[in-house]
CSV table of C-alpha atoms and ligand atoms in Angstrom, one decimal:
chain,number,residue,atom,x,y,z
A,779,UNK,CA,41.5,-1.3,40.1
A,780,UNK,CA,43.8,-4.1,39.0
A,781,UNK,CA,42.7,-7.0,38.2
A,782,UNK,CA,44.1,-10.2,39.5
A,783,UNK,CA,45.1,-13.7,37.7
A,784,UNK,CA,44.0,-17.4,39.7
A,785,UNK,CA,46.8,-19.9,39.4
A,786,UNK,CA,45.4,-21.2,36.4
A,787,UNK,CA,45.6,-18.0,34.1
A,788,UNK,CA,49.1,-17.4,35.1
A,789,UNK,CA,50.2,-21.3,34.5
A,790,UNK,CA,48.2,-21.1,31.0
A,791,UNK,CA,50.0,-17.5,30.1
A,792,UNK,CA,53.4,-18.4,31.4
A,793,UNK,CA,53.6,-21.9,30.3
A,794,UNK,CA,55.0,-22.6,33.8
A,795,UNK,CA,53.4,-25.6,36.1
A,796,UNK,CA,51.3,-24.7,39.2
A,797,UNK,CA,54.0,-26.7,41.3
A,798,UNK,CA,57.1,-24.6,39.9
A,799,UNK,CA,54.9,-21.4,40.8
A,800,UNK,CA,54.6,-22.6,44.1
A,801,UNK,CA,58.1,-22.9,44.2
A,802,UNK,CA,58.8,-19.6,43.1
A,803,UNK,CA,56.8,-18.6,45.6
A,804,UNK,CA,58.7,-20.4,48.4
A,805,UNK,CA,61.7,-19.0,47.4
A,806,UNK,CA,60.6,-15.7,47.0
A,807,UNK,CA,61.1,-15.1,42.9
A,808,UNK,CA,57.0,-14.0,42.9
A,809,UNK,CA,55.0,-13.3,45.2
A,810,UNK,CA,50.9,-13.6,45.5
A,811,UNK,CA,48.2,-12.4,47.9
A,812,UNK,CA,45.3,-14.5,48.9
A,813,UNK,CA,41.3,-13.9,48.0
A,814,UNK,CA,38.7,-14.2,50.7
A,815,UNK,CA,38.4,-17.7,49.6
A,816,UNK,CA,42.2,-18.1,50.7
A,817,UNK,CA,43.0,-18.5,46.6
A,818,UNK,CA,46.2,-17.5,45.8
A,819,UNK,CA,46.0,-14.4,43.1
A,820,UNK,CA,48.9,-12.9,41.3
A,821,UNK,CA,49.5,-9.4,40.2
A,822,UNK,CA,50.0,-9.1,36.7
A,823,UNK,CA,54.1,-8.4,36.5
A,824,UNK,CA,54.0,-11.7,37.9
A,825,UNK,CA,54.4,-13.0,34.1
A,826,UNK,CA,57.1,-10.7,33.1
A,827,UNK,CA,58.7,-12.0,35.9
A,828,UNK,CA,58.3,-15.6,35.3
A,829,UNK,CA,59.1,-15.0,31.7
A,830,UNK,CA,62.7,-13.5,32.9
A,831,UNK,CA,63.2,-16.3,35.4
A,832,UNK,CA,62.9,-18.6,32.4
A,833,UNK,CA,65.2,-16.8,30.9
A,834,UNK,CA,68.0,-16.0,32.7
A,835,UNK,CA,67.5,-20.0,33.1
A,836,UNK,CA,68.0,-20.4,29.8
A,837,UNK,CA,71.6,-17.8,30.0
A,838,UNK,CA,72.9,-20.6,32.7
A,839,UNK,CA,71.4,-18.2,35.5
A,840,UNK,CA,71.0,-20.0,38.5
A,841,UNK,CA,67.9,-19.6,40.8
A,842,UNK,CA,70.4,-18.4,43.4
A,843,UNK,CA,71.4,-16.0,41.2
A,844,UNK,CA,67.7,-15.0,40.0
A,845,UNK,CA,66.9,-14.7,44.0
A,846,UNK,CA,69.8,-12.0,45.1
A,847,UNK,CA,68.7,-10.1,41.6
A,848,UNK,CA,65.2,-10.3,42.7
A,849,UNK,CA,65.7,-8.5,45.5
A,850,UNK,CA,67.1,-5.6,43.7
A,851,UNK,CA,63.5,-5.2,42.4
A,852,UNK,CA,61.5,-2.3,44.2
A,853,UNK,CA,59.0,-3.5,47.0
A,854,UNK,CA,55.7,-2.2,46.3
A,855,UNK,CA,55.5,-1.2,42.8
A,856,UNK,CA,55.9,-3.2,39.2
A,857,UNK,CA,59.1,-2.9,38.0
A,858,UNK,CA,60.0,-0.5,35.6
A,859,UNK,CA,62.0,-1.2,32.0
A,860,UNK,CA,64.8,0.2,33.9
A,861,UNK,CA,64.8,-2.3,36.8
A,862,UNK,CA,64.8,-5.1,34.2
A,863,UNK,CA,67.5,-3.3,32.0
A,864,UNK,CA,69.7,-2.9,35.3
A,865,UNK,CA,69.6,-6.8,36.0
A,866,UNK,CA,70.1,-7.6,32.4
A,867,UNK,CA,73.6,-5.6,32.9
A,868,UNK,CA,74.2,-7.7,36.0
A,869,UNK,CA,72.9,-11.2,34.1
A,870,UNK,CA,75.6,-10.2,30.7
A,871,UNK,CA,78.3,-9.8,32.9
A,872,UNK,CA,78.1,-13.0,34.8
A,873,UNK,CA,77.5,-14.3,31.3
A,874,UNK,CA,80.7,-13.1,29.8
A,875,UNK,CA,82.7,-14.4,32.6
A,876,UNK,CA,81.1,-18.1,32.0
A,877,UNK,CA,82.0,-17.1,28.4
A,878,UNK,CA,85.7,-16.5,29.2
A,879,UNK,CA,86.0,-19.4,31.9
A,880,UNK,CA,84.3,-22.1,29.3
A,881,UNK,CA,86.3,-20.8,26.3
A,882,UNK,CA,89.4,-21.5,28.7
A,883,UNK,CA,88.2,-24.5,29.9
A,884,UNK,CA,87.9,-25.6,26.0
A,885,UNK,CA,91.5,-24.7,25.9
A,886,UNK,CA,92.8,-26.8,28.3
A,887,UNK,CA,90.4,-29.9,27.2
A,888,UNK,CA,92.1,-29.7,23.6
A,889,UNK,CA,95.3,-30.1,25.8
A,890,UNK,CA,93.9,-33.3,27.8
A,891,UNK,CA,92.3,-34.8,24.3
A,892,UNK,CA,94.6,-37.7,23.6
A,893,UNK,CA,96.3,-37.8,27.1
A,894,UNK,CA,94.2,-39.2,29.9
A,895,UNK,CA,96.6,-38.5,32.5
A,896,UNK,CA,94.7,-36.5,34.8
A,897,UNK,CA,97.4,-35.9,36.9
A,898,UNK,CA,96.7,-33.7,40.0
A,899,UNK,CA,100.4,-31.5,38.8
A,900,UNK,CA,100.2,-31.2,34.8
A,901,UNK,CA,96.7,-31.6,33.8
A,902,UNK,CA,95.1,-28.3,34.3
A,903,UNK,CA,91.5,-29.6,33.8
A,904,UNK,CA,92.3,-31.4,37.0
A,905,UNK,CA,93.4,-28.5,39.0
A,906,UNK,CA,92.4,-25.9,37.5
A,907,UNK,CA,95.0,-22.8,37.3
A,908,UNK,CA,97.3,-24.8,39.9
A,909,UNK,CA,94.9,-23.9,42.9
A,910,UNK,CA,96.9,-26.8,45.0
A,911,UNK,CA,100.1,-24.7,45.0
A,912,UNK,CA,97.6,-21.9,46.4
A,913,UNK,CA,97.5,-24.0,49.5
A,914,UNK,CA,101.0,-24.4,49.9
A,915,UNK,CA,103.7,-27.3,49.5
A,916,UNK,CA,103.1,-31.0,50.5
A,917,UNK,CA,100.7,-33.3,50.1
A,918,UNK,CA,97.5,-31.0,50.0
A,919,UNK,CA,95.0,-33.5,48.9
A,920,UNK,CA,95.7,-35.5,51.9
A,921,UNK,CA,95.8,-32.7,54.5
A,922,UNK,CA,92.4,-31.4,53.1
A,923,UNK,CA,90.7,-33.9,55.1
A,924,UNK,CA,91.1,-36.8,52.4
A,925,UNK,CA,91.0,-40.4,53.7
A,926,UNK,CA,93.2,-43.1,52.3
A,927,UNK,CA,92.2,-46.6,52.7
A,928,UNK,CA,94.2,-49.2,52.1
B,642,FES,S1,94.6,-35.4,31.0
B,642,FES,FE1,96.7,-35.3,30.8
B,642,FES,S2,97.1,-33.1,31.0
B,642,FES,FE2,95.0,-33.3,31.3
């Protein structure tokens, strides 16, 4: 029979705060089950998956992003190398898209360096890839619900 962690074993292993757990916990990244006492006790995969929400963290992931992987995870039993492998696919290629958009956005900063203009039709950190001309001609910063006071 498995044996489960208190609070305190899993904050000393994982190097995570009681409060942050909690947290997890109310959004659904870990999950616990309560002792007769009504203690919350953890599972043991509970660290691996703390130690991969610190992680992904770390790669920019956001906990938004961590959550929807999450649920990929199989209900009911620990999660197997594979599972992890399959969201570390998912996590590298979100990661080389941030890659691609930052190195662009780099780009078009070395552009702005000296300039200052920030002009809403030439500066393309401004509006990024034209999106205004997306929306069509005309003054779209003012029919997007802008207010102008005088
Ligand atoms: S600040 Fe002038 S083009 Fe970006």
């Amino acid at each position: 029979m498995e044996q489960l962690l208190n609070i305190g074993k899993v904050v000393k292993r994982s190097g995570v705060a009681a409060s942050t757990l909690h947290y997890y916990e109310t959004r659904g990244l870990i999950q616990s089950v309560r002792s007769p006492g009504n203690q919350r006790r953890y599972h043991r995969d509970v660290l691996r998956r703390v130690a991969l929400i610190k992680v992904a963290q770390n790669l920019g992931v956001s906990l938004s992003e961590i959550e929807q992987a999450f649920k990929q995870l199989p209900e009911g039993r620990i999660a197997k190398q594979r599972d992890w492998q399959n969201l570390a696919k998912v996590w590298q290629l979100q990661l080389d898209q941030r890659i691609s958009q930052l190195t662009q956005l780099r780009g078009q900063l070395s552009h702005c360096i000296g300039c200052g203009c920030l002009s809403v039709e030439d500066c393309p950190l401004r509006n990024p890839a034209d999106q205004l001309a997306t929306k069509g001609s005309g003054a779209q910063l003012l029919d997007g619900g802008m207010s102008v006071t005088s």
